[in-house]
Amino acid sequence: MSKHARETIMKYVFMLAATASIMAVLLICVFLFWNGIPAMAEIGPFNFLLGRVWAPADTPQLFGILPMVLGSIYVTAGAIIVGVPIGILTAIFMAKFCSPTLYKILKPATQLLAGIPSIVYGFFGLVVIVPFVREVFGEHFGGSGQSIFTASILLGIMILPTIIGVSEAAIRAVPDSYYEASVAMGASHERSVFWAVVPAASSGIMTSVILGIGRAIGETMAVILVAGNQARMPTGLFRGARTLTANIVMEMGYAAELHREALIATGVVLFVFILIINLLFNLLRGRKKY
């Protein structure tokens, strides 16, 4: 077989792989919107999105997902506050300050964090973090320890390997000339790293943050174990809440008819959230590049 023939074959193989990826996304979109939009229309868009009560067993049935929307936002925001600064600073340390000996320990450790199943994280949170929060903060703020605060800490830990890995790769991809030029102008090592190298890697660092947000907002099993899962409006940082993903998983097993369709519509809202986050990221990255 000639070189040209092999290149032609591989071209179509790659095209087929790309088409399969696009088709998978399209099929997911069609399934979600085909099954979710009619339910949203039957319930009423405002009643569904802004309703404060989720009571599928009542008569009449009430399907308000505002408590779950706020629960997802609060938990994800808390995970960002916990995980993003630690992850980015760890990536900077590993890329520019860490000794080779210590790096051989830290790198496999962060990669191991990425390989731990979410249910194991959930058990760790339930056995370790929940009692700690209950004993330390329960006396002053109340609560059982299963709360937005606990879920935020756990999700902050879970998104660390994503943020660290992508951010470190982005920092290492910056040409050495940036650092060398800064040092040549009299800047210290620390100042050169934080004012020359890190800004040049900001696009990759932002990508890591977006991936971390996607991991946090889509996490289910770990959140179910530590968040409290009350389908009500969040009333405080140390009170329980239910996220969109937890709502789907907990009730899909016995849901039927309109209840089932309302859960699929919840998945539509979650899917739109992810699309909005990626769109905002692309707009921000394009504006920064401009």
PDB file of C-alpha atoms in Angstrom:
ATOM      1  CA  MET A   1       0.000   0.000   0.000  1.00  0.00           C
ATOM      2  CA  SER A   2       1.364   3.372  -0.982  1.00  0.00           C
ATOM      3  CA  LYS A   3       1.975   6.232   1.419  1.00  0.00           C
ATOM      4  CA  HIS A   4      -0.783   8.295  -0.223  1.00  0.00           C
ATOM      5  CA  ALA A   5      -3.308   5.463   0.220  1.00  0.00           C
ATOM      6  CA  ARG A   6      -2.409   5.078   3.902  1.00  0.00           C
ATOM      7  CA  GLU A   7      -2.785   8.812   4.456  1.00  0.00           C
ATOM      8  CA  THR A   8      -6.189   8.774   2.731  1.00  0.00           C
ATOM      9  CA  ILE A   9      -7.386   5.872   4.868  1.00  0.00           C
ATOM     10  CA  MET A  10      -6.236   7.503   8.095  1.00  0.00           C
ATOM     11  CA  LYS A  11      -7.853  10.773   7.046  1.00  0.00           C
ATOM     12  CA  TYR A  12     -11.239   9.055   6.846  1.00  0.00           C
ATOM     13  CA  VAL A  13     -10.610   7.148  10.081  1.00  0.00           C
ATOM     14  CA  PHE A  14      -9.990  10.424  11.894  1.00  0.00           C
ATOM     15  CA  MET A  15     -13.023  11.973  10.232  1.00  0.00           C
ATOM     16  CA  LEU A  16     -15.162   9.032  11.348  1.00  0.00           C
ATOM     17  CA  ALA A  17     -13.921   9.392  14.920  1.00  0.00           C
ATOM     18  CA  ALA A  18     -14.699  13.116  14.923  1.00  0.00           C
ATOM     19  CA  THR A  19     -18.144  12.471  13.422  1.00  0.00           C
ATOM     20  CA  ALA A  20     -18.891   9.847  16.078  1.00  0.00           C
ATOM     21  CA  SER A  21     -18.064  12.348  18.821  1.00  0.00           C
ATOM     22  CA  ILE A  22     -20.313  14.989  17.283  1.00  0.00           C
ATOM     23  CA  MET A  23     -23.129  12.492  16.783  1.00  0.00           C
ATOM     24  CA  ALA A  24     -22.902  11.392  20.414  1.00  0.00           C
ATOM     25  CA  VAL A  25     -23.368  14.988  21.583  1.00  0.00           C
ATOM     26  CA  LEU A  26     -26.241  15.521  19.158  1.00  0.00           C
ATOM     27  CA  LEU A  27     -28.007  12.339  20.279  1.00  0.00           C
ATOM     28  CA  ILE A  28     -27.729  13.387  23.921  1.00  0.00           C
ATOM     29  CA  CYS A  29     -29.139  16.817  23.064  1.00  0.00           C
ATOM     30  CA  VAL A  30     -32.030  15.316  21.091  1.00  0.00           C
ATOM     31  CA  PHE A  31     -32.899  12.856  23.864  1.00  0.00           C
ATOM     32  CA  LEU A  32     -32.821  15.477  26.613  1.00  0.00           C
ATOM     33  CA  PHE A  33     -34.749  18.185  24.791  1.00  0.00           C
ATOM     34  CA  TRP A  34     -37.219  15.804  23.154  1.00  0.00           C
ATOM     35  CA  ASN A  35     -38.232  14.359  26.521  1.00  0.00           C
ATOM     36  CA  GLY A  36     -37.633  17.358  28.774  1.00  0.00           C
ATOM     37  CA  ILE A  37     -39.130  20.337  26.939  1.00  0.00           C
ATOM     38  CA  PRO A  38     -42.722  18.905  26.798  1.00  0.00           C
ATOM     39  CA  ALA A  39     -42.639  18.297  30.556  1.00  0.00           C
ATOM     40  CA  MET A  40     -41.334  21.802  31.165  1.00  0.00           C
ATOM     41  CA  ALA A  41     -44.133  23.189  28.987  1.00  0.00           C
ATOM     42  CA  GLU A  42     -46.789  21.131  30.807  1.00  0.00           C
ATOM     43  CA  ILE A  43     -45.571  22.198  34.247  1.00  0.00           C
ATOM     44  CA  GLY A  44     -44.956  25.766  33.121  1.00  0.00           C
ATOM     45  CA  PRO A  45     -41.470  27.186  32.563  1.00  0.00           C
ATOM     46  CA  PHE A  46     -41.744  29.685  35.414  1.00  0.00           C
ATOM     47  CA  ASN A  47     -43.329  27.179  37.799  1.00  0.00           C
ATOM     48  CA  PHE A  48     -40.594  24.696  36.947  1.00  0.00           C
ATOM     49  CA  LEU A  49     -37.560  26.994  37.042  1.00  0.00           C
ATOM     50  CA  LEU A  50     -38.674  29.363  39.807  1.00  0.00           C
ATOM     51  CA  GLY A  51     -40.903  27.089  41.872  1.00  0.00           C
ATOM     52  CA  ARG A  52     -39.784  26.706  45.472  1.00  0.00           C
ATOM     53  CA  VAL A  53     -41.475  23.368  46.229  1.00  0.00           C
ATOM     54  CA  TRP A  54     -40.586  19.937  44.861  1.00  0.00           C
ATOM     55  CA  ALA A  55     -43.364  17.546  45.878  1.00  0.00           C
ATOM     56  CA  PRO A  56     -44.103  14.920  43.205  1.00  0.00           C
ATOM     57  CA  ALA A  57     -46.118  12.807  45.684  1.00  0.00           C
ATOM     58  CA  ASP A  58     -48.590  15.585  46.526  1.00  0.00           C
ATOM     59  CA  THR A  59     -51.883  16.330  44.826  1.00  0.00           C
ATOM     60  CA  PRO A  60     -51.505  18.370  42.740  1.00  0.00           C
ATOM     61  CA  GLN A  61     -47.904  17.511  41.961  1.00  0.00           C
ATOM     62  CA  LEU A  62     -45.399  20.338  42.396  1.00  0.00           C
ATOM     63  CA  PHE A  63     -42.150  20.389  40.399  1.00  0.00           C
ATOM     64  CA  GLY A  64     -40.192  23.488  41.365  1.00  0.00           C
ATOM     65  CA  ILE A  65     -36.445  23.053  40.927  1.00  0.00           C
ATOM     66  CA  LEU A  66     -35.260  26.428  42.258  1.00  0.00           C
ATOM     67  CA  PRO A  67     -34.006  24.823  45.535  1.00  0.00           C
ATOM     68  CA  MET A  68     -31.885  22.361  43.531  1.00  0.00           C
ATOM     69  CA  VAL A  69     -30.612  25.071  41.183  1.00  0.00           C
ATOM     70  CA  LEU A  70     -29.482  27.188  44.134  1.00  0.00           C
ATOM     71  CA  GLY A  71     -28.035  24.107  45.842  1.00  0.00           C
ATOM     72  CA  SER A  72     -25.934  23.308  42.765  1.00  0.00           C
ATOM     73  CA  ILE A  73     -24.767  26.921  42.457  1.00  0.00           C
ATOM     74  CA  TYR A  74     -23.825  27.221  46.141  1.00  0.00           C
ATOM     75  CA  VAL A  75     -21.986  23.905  46.260  1.00  0.00           C
ATOM     76  CA  THR A  76     -20.126  24.596  43.012  1.00  0.00           C
ATOM     77  CA  ALA A  77     -19.194  28.115  44.125  1.00  0.00           C
ATOM     78  CA  GLY A  78     -17.873  26.721  47.408  1.00  0.00           C
ATOM     79  CA  ALA A  79     -15.837  24.104  45.559  1.00  0.00           C
ATOM     80  CA  ILE A  80     -14.324  26.839  43.388  1.00  0.00           C
ATOM     81  CA  ILE A  81     -13.378  28.892  46.443  1.00  0.00           C
ATOM     82  CA  VAL A  82     -11.720  25.870  48.043  1.00  0.00           C
ATOM     83  CA  GLY A  83     -10.179  24.113  45.044  1.00  0.00           C
ATOM     84  CA  VAL A  84      -9.133  26.781  42.545  1.00  0.00           C
ATOM     85  CA  PRO A  85      -6.585  28.726  44.670  1.00  0.00           C
ATOM     86  CA  ILE A  86      -5.071  25.552  46.111  1.00  0.00           C
ATOM     87  CA  GLY A  87      -4.935  23.851  42.708  1.00  0.00           C
ATOM     88  CA  ILE A  88      -3.364  26.781  40.850  1.00  0.00           C
ATOM     89  CA  LEU A  89      -0.787  27.471  43.567  1.00  0.00           C
ATOM     90  CA  THR A  90       0.086  23.771  43.707  1.00  0.00           C
ATOM     91  CA  ALA A  91       0.544  23.715  39.920  1.00  0.00           C
ATOM     92  CA  ILE A  92       2.831  26.771  40.091  1.00  0.00           C
ATOM     93  CA  PHE A  93       4.864  25.154  42.853  1.00  0.00           C
ATOM     94  CA  MET A  94       5.219  21.868  40.966  1.00  0.00           C
ATOM     95  CA  ALA A  95       6.171  23.588  37.704  1.00  0.00           C
ATOM     96  CA  LYS A  96       8.577  26.261  38.958  1.00  0.00           C
ATOM     97  CA  PHE A  97       9.547  25.755  42.592  1.00  0.00           C
ATOM     98  CA  CYS A  98       9.463  22.030  43.347  1.00  0.00           C
ATOM     99  CA  SER A  99      12.673  20.024  43.640  1.00  0.00           C
ATOM    100  CA  PRO A 100      12.997  16.956  41.380  1.00  0.00           C
ATOM    101  CA  THR A 101      12.925  14.618  44.379  1.00  0.00           C
ATOM    102  CA  LEU A 102       9.746  16.092  45.808  1.00  0.00           C
ATOM    103  CA  TYR A 103       8.182  16.269  42.348  1.00  0.00           C
ATOM    104  CA  LYS A 104       8.522  12.501  41.987  1.00  0.00           C
ATOM    105  CA  ILE A 105       6.269  12.198  45.034  1.00  0.00           C
ATOM    106  CA  LEU A 106       3.782  14.990  44.350  1.00  0.00           C
ATOM    107  CA  LYS A 107       3.060  14.152  40.719  1.00  0.00           C
ATOM    108  CA  PRO A 108       1.952  10.531  41.325  1.00  0.00           C
ATOM    109  CA  ALA A 109      -0.008  11.694  44.384  1.00  0.00           C
ATOM    110  CA  THR A 110      -2.048  14.196  42.375  1.00  0.00           C
ATOM    111  CA  GLN A 111      -2.585  11.647  39.623  1.00  0.00           C
ATOM    112  CA  LEU A 112      -3.787   9.157  42.229  1.00  0.00           C
ATOM    113  CA  LEU A 113      -6.378  11.697  43.402  1.00  0.00           C
ATOM    114  CA  ALA A 114      -7.822  11.694  39.886  1.00  0.00           C
ATOM    115  CA  GLY A 115      -8.173   7.910  39.917  1.00  0.00           C
ATOM    116  CA  ILE A 116     -10.089   7.587  43.194  1.00  0.00           C
ATOM    117  CA  PRO A 117     -13.801   6.750  42.549  1.00  0.00           C
ATOM    118  CA  SER A 118     -16.281   9.421  43.594  1.00  0.00           C
ATOM    119  CA  ILE A 119     -18.073   7.015  45.943  1.00  0.00           C
ATOM    120  CA  VAL A 120     -14.805   6.607  47.876  1.00  0.00           C
ATOM    121  CA  TYR A 121     -14.575  10.391  48.168  1.00  0.00           C
ATOM    122  CA  GLY A 122     -18.146  10.326  49.420  1.00  0.00           C
ATOM    123  CA  PHE A 123     -17.392   7.753  52.115  1.00  0.00           C
ATOM    124  CA  PHE A 124     -14.350   9.771  53.176  1.00  0.00           C
ATOM    125  CA  GLY A 125     -16.503  12.873  53.448  1.00  0.00           C
ATOM    126  CA  LEU A 126     -19.205  11.024  55.373  1.00  0.00           C
ATOM    127  CA  VAL A 127     -16.818   9.418  57.855  1.00  0.00           C
ATOM    128  CA  VAL A 128     -14.211  12.188  58.258  1.00  0.00           C
ATOM    129  CA  ILE A 129     -15.410  15.595  57.068  1.00  0.00           C
ATOM    130  CA  VAL A 130     -19.033  15.408  58.244  1.00  0.00           C
ATOM    131  CA  PRO A 131     -18.144  14.559  61.904  1.00  0.00           C
ATOM    132  CA  PHE A 132     -15.396  17.201  61.853  1.00  0.00           C
ATOM    133  CA  VAL A 133     -17.783  19.924  60.639  1.00  0.00           C
ATOM    134  CA  ARG A 134     -20.449  18.810  63.134  1.00  0.00           C
ATOM    135  CA  GLU A 135     -18.068  18.932  66.091  1.00  0.00           C
ATOM    136  CA  VAL A 136     -16.225  22.136  65.154  1.00  0.00           C
ATOM    137  CA  PHE A 137     -19.043  24.254  63.734  1.00  0.00           C
ATOM    138  CA  GLY A 138     -22.187  22.517  65.003  1.00  0.00           C
ATOM    139  CA  GLU A 139     -22.079  24.162  68.419  1.00  0.00           C
ATOM    140  CA  HIS A 140     -22.133  27.652  66.919  1.00  0.00           C
ATOM    141  CA  PHE A 141     -24.060  27.183  63.669  1.00  0.00           C
ATOM    142  CA  GLY A 142     -26.063  24.006  64.267  1.00  0.00           C
ATOM    143  CA  GLY A 143     -26.684  21.302  61.716  1.00  0.00           C
ATOM    144  CA  SER A 144     -25.739  17.646  61.436  1.00  0.00           C
ATOM    145  CA  GLY A 145     -22.543  18.217  59.462  1.00  0.00           C
ATOM    146  CA  GLN A 146     -24.171  17.242  56.166  1.00  0.00           C
ATOM    147  CA  SER A 147     -24.319  20.641  54.562  1.00  0.00           C
ATOM    148  CA  ILE A 148     -23.357  22.933  51.707  1.00  0.00           C
ATOM    149  CA  PHE A 149     -20.114  23.703  53.535  1.00  0.00           C
ATOM    150  CA  THR A 150     -19.152  20.023  53.769  1.00  0.00           C
ATOM    151  CA  ALA A 151     -20.028  19.337  50.143  1.00  0.00           C
ATOM    152  CA  SER A 152     -17.987  22.364  49.059  1.00  0.00           C
ATOM    153  CA  ILE A 153     -14.900  21.123  50.904  1.00  0.00           C
ATOM    154  CA  LEU A 154     -15.236  17.626  49.435  1.00  0.00           C
ATOM    155  CA  LEU A 155     -15.812  18.865  45.875  1.00  0.00           C
ATOM    156  CA  GLY A 156     -12.914  21.294  46.277  1.00  0.00           C
ATOM    157  CA  ILE A 157     -10.686  18.300  46.986  1.00  0.00           C
ATOM    158  CA  MET A 158     -12.137  16.347  44.075  1.00  0.00           C
ATOM    159  CA  ILE A 159     -11.440  19.021  41.468  1.00  0.00           C
ATOM    160  CA  LEU A 160      -7.814  19.473  42.571  1.00  0.00           C
ATOM    161  CA  PRO A 161      -6.244  16.878  40.225  1.00  0.00           C
ATOM    162  CA  THR A 162      -7.993  18.392  37.187  1.00  0.00           C
ATOM    163  CA  ILE A 163      -6.905  21.936  38.009  1.00  0.00           C
ATOM    164  CA  ILE A 164      -3.379  20.924  39.006  1.00  0.00           C
ATOM    165  CA  GLY A 165      -2.741  18.737  35.967  1.00  0.00           C
ATOM    166  CA  VAL A 166      -4.015  21.147  33.309  1.00  0.00           C
ATOM    167  CA  SER A 167      -2.545  24.252  34.976  1.00  0.00           C
ATOM    168  CA  GLU A 168       0.880  22.643  35.381  1.00  0.00           C
ATOM    169  CA  ALA A 169       0.916  21.618  31.725  1.00  0.00           C
ATOM    170  CA  ALA A 170      -0.041  25.168  30.697  1.00  0.00           C
ATOM    171  CA  ILE A 171       2.706  26.704  32.831  1.00  0.00           C
ATOM    172  CA  ARG A 172       5.351  24.304  31.516  1.00  0.00           C
ATOM    173  CA  ALA A 173       4.263  25.099  27.942  1.00  0.00           C
ATOM    174  CA  VAL A 174       5.244  28.772  28.324  1.00  0.00           C
ATOM    175  CA  PRO A 175       8.556  29.372  26.472  1.00  0.00           C
ATOM    176  CA  ASP A 176      11.596  29.796  28.709  1.00  0.00           C
ATOM    177  CA  SER A 177      12.303  33.127  27.017  1.00  0.00           C
ATOM    178  CA  TYR A 178       9.503  34.744  29.062  1.00  0.00           C
ATOM    179  CA  TYR A 179      11.162  33.799  32.328  1.00  0.00           C
ATOM    180  CA  GLU A 180      14.683  34.520  31.111  1.00  0.00           C
ATOM    181  CA  ALA A 181      13.752  37.979  29.823  1.00  0.00           C
ATOM    182  CA  SER A 182      12.137  38.867  33.139  1.00  0.00           C
ATOM    183  CA  VAL A 183      15.167  37.697  35.127  1.00  0.00           C
ATOM    184  CA  ALA A 184      17.498  39.565  32.769  1.00  0.00           C
ATOM    185  CA  MET A 185      15.629  42.772  33.574  1.00  0.00           C
ATOM    186  CA  GLY A 186      16.355  42.318  37.266  1.00  0.00           C
ATOM    187  CA  ALA A 187      13.197  40.589  38.518  1.00  0.00           C
ATOM    188  CA  SER A 188      13.454  37.899  41.168  1.00  0.00           C
ATOM    189  CA  HIS A 189      12.557  34.272  40.527  1.00  0.00           C
ATOM    190  CA  GLU A 190       9.204  34.597  42.281  1.00  0.00           C
ATOM    191  CA  ARG A 191       8.300  37.834  40.508  1.00  0.00           C
ATOM    192  CA  SER A 192       9.286  36.409  37.129  1.00  0.00           C
ATOM    193  CA  VAL A 193       7.087  33.366  37.676  1.00  0.00           C
ATOM    194  CA  PHE A 194       4.016  35.248  38.910  1.00  0.00           C
ATOM    195  CA  TRP A 195       4.245  38.292  36.617  1.00  0.00           C
ATOM    196  CA  ALA A 196       5.651  36.822  33.403  1.00  0.00           C
ATOM    197  CA  VAL A 197       5.071  33.060  33.215  1.00  0.00           C
ATOM    198  CA  VAL A 198       1.686  32.677  34.919  1.00  0.00           C
ATOM    199  CA  PRO A 199      -0.055  35.439  32.893  1.00  0.00           C
ATOM    200  CA  ALA A 200       1.249  33.840  29.717  1.00  0.00           C
ATOM    201  CA  ALA A 201      -0.340  30.542  30.818  1.00  0.00           C
ATOM    202  CA  SER A 202      -3.645  32.153  31.843  1.00  0.00           C
ATOM    203  CA  SER A 203      -5.603  30.579  28.971  1.00  0.00           C
ATOM    204  CA  GLY A 204      -4.621  27.065  30.027  1.00  0.00           C
ATOM    205  CA  ILE A 205      -5.233  27.889  33.689  1.00  0.00           C
ATOM    206  CA  MET A 206      -8.725  29.149  32.848  1.00  0.00           C
ATOM    207  CA  THR A 207      -9.339  25.917  30.968  1.00  0.00           C
ATOM    208  CA  SER A 208      -8.443  23.960  34.093  1.00  0.00           C
ATOM    209  CA  VAL A 209     -10.884  26.049  36.128  1.00  0.00           C
ATOM    210  CA  ILE A 210     -13.707  25.432  33.641  1.00  0.00           C
ATOM    211  CA  LEU A 211     -13.008  21.697  33.667  1.00  0.00           C
ATOM    212  CA  GLY A 212     -13.017  21.788  37.457  1.00  0.00           C
ATOM    213  CA  ILE A 213     -16.361  23.595  37.477  1.00  0.00           C
ATOM    214  CA  GLY A 214     -17.778  20.988  35.116  1.00  0.00           C
ATOM    215  CA  ARG A 215     -16.556  18.222  37.426  1.00  0.00           C
ATOM    216  CA  ALA A 216     -18.032  19.941  40.487  1.00  0.00           C
ATOM    217  CA  ILE A 217     -21.453  20.759  39.040  1.00  0.00           C
ATOM    218  CA  GLY A 218     -21.799  17.267  37.567  1.00  0.00           C
ATOM    219  CA  GLU A 219     -20.713  15.287  40.628  1.00  0.00           C
ATOM    220  CA  THR A 220     -23.441  13.126  42.153  1.00  0.00           C
ATOM    221  CA  MET A 221     -22.569  10.235  44.458  1.00  0.00           C
ATOM    222  CA  ALA A 222     -20.149  12.082  46.710  1.00  0.00           C
ATOM    223  CA  VAL A 223     -22.580  15.002  47.068  1.00  0.00           C
ATOM    224  CA  ILE A 224     -25.470  12.692  47.942  1.00  0.00           C
ATOM    225  CA  LEU A 225     -23.515  11.332  50.907  1.00  0.00           C
ATOM    226  CA  VAL A 226     -22.483  14.663  52.432  1.00  0.00           C
ATOM    227  CA  ALA A 227     -24.899  17.409  51.312  1.00  0.00           C
ATOM    228  CA  GLY A 228     -27.988  16.450  53.327  1.00  0.00           C
ATOM    229  CA  ASN A 229     -30.278  16.164  50.277  1.00  0.00           C
ATOM    230  CA  GLN A 230     -33.219  18.197  51.582  1.00  0.00           C
ATOM    231  CA  ALA A 231     -35.385  19.277  48.640  1.00  0.00           C
ATOM    232  CA  ARG A 232     -35.969  22.737  50.088  1.00  0.00           C
ATOM    233  CA  MET A 233     -34.594  26.219  49.725  1.00  0.00           C
ATOM    234  CA  PRO A 234     -31.045  26.475  51.143  1.00  0.00           C
ATOM    235  CA  THR A 235     -31.167  28.397  54.424  1.00  0.00           C
ATOM    236  CA  GLY A 236     -27.503  28.568  55.349  1.00  0.00           C
ATOM    237  CA  LEU A 237     -23.990  27.417  54.693  1.00  0.00           C
ATOM    238  CA  PHE A 238     -24.232  24.774  57.417  1.00  0.00           C
ATOM    239  CA  ARG A 239     -27.650  23.461  56.371  1.00  0.00           C
ATOM    240  CA  GLY A 240     -28.425  20.675  53.941  1.00  0.00           C
ATOM    241  CA  ALA A 241     -29.232  21.153  50.274  1.00  0.00           C
ATOM    242  CA  ARG A 242     -29.974  19.045  47.220  1.00  0.00           C
ATOM    243  CA  THR A 243     -28.262  19.515  43.874  1.00  0.00           C
ATOM    244  CA  LEU A 244     -29.724  18.940  40.421  1.00  0.00           C
ATOM    245  CA  THR A 245     -27.714  15.766  39.872  1.00  0.00           C
ATOM    246  CA  ALA A 246     -28.638  14.353  43.289  1.00  0.00           C
ATOM    247  CA  ASN A 247     -32.314  15.048  42.607  1.00  0.00           C
ATOM    248  CA  ILE A 248     -32.194  13.031  39.384  1.00  0.00           C
ATOM    249  CA  VAL A 249     -30.339  10.064  40.861  1.00  0.00           C
ATOM    250  CA  MET A 250     -32.403   9.823  44.037  1.00  0.00           C
ATOM    251  CA  GLU A 251     -35.808   9.801  42.331  1.00  0.00           C
ATOM    252  CA  MET A 252     -35.324   8.385  38.836  1.00  0.00           C
ATOM    253  CA  GLY A 253     -35.540   4.788  40.103  1.00  0.00           C
ATOM    254  CA  TYR A 254     -39.228   5.058  41.024  1.00  0.00           C
ATOM    255  CA  ALA A 255     -40.366   8.033  38.933  1.00  0.00           C
ATOM    256  CA  ALA A 256     -43.078   7.593  36.308  1.00  0.00           C
ATOM    257  CA  GLU A 257     -45.011   9.690  33.805  1.00  0.00           C
ATOM    258  CA  LEU A 258     -44.772  13.439  34.508  1.00  0.00           C
ATOM    259  CA  HIS A 259     -42.432  12.886  37.450  1.00  0.00           C
ATOM    260  CA  ARG A 260     -39.945  11.052  35.230  1.00  0.00           C
ATOM    261  CA  GLU A 261     -40.224  13.674  32.501  1.00  0.00           C
ATOM    262  CA  ALA A 262     -39.651  16.427  35.077  1.00  0.00           C
ATOM    263  CA  LEU A 263     -36.413  14.724  36.125  1.00  0.00           C
ATOM    264  CA  ILE A 264     -35.300  14.599  32.490  1.00  0.00           C
ATOM    265  CA  ALA A 265     -36.163  18.306  32.241  1.00  0.00           C
ATOM    266  CA  THR A 266     -33.907  18.803  35.264  1.00  0.00           C
ATOM    267  CA  GLY A 267     -31.158  17.211  33.194  1.00  0.00           C
ATOM    268  CA  VAL A 268     -31.916  19.732  30.434  1.00  0.00           C
ATOM    269  CA  VAL A 269     -31.378  22.600  32.885  1.00  0.00           C
ATOM    270  CA  LEU A 270     -28.097  21.064  34.026  1.00  0.00           C
ATOM    271  CA  PHE A 271     -26.998  20.607  30.415  1.00  0.00           C
ATOM    272  CA  VAL A 272     -27.812  24.253  29.646  1.00  0.00           C
ATOM    273  CA  PHE A 273     -25.779  25.312  32.693  1.00  0.00           C
ATOM    274  CA  ILE A 274     -22.741  23.529  31.305  1.00  0.00           C
ATOM    275  CA  LEU A 275     -23.253  25.098  27.874  1.00  0.00           C
ATOM    276  CA  ILE A 276     -23.517  28.582  29.407  1.00  0.00           C
ATOM    277  CA  ILE A 277     -20.340  28.073  31.432  1.00  0.00           C
ATOM    278  CA  ASN A 278     -18.404  26.963  28.344  1.00  0.00           C
ATOM    279  CA  LEU A 279     -19.839  29.820  26.271  1.00  0.00           C
ATOM    280  CA  LEU A 280     -18.835  32.409  28.864  1.00  0.00           C
ATOM    281  CA  PHE A 281     -15.369  30.885  29.044  1.00  0.00           C
ATOM    282  CA  ASN A 282     -14.948  31.046  25.270  1.00  0.00           C
ATOM    283  CA  LEU A 283     -16.151  34.654  25.190  1.00  0.00           C
ATOM    284  CA  LEU A 284     -13.813  35.617  28.012  1.00  0.00           C
ATOM    285  CA  ARG A 285     -10.868  33.857  26.383  1.00  0.00           C
ATOM    286  CA  GLY A 286     -11.626  35.517  23.041  1.00  0.00           C
ATOM    287  CA  ARG A 287     -11.826  38.958  24.650  1.00  0.00           C
ATOM    288  CA  LYS A 288      -8.553  38.399  26.514  1.00  0.00           C
ATOM    289  CA  LYS A 289      -6.841  37.260  23.321  1.00  0.00           C
ATOM    290  CA  TYR A 290      -8.173  40.312  21.489  1.00  0.00           C
TER     291      TYR A 290
END
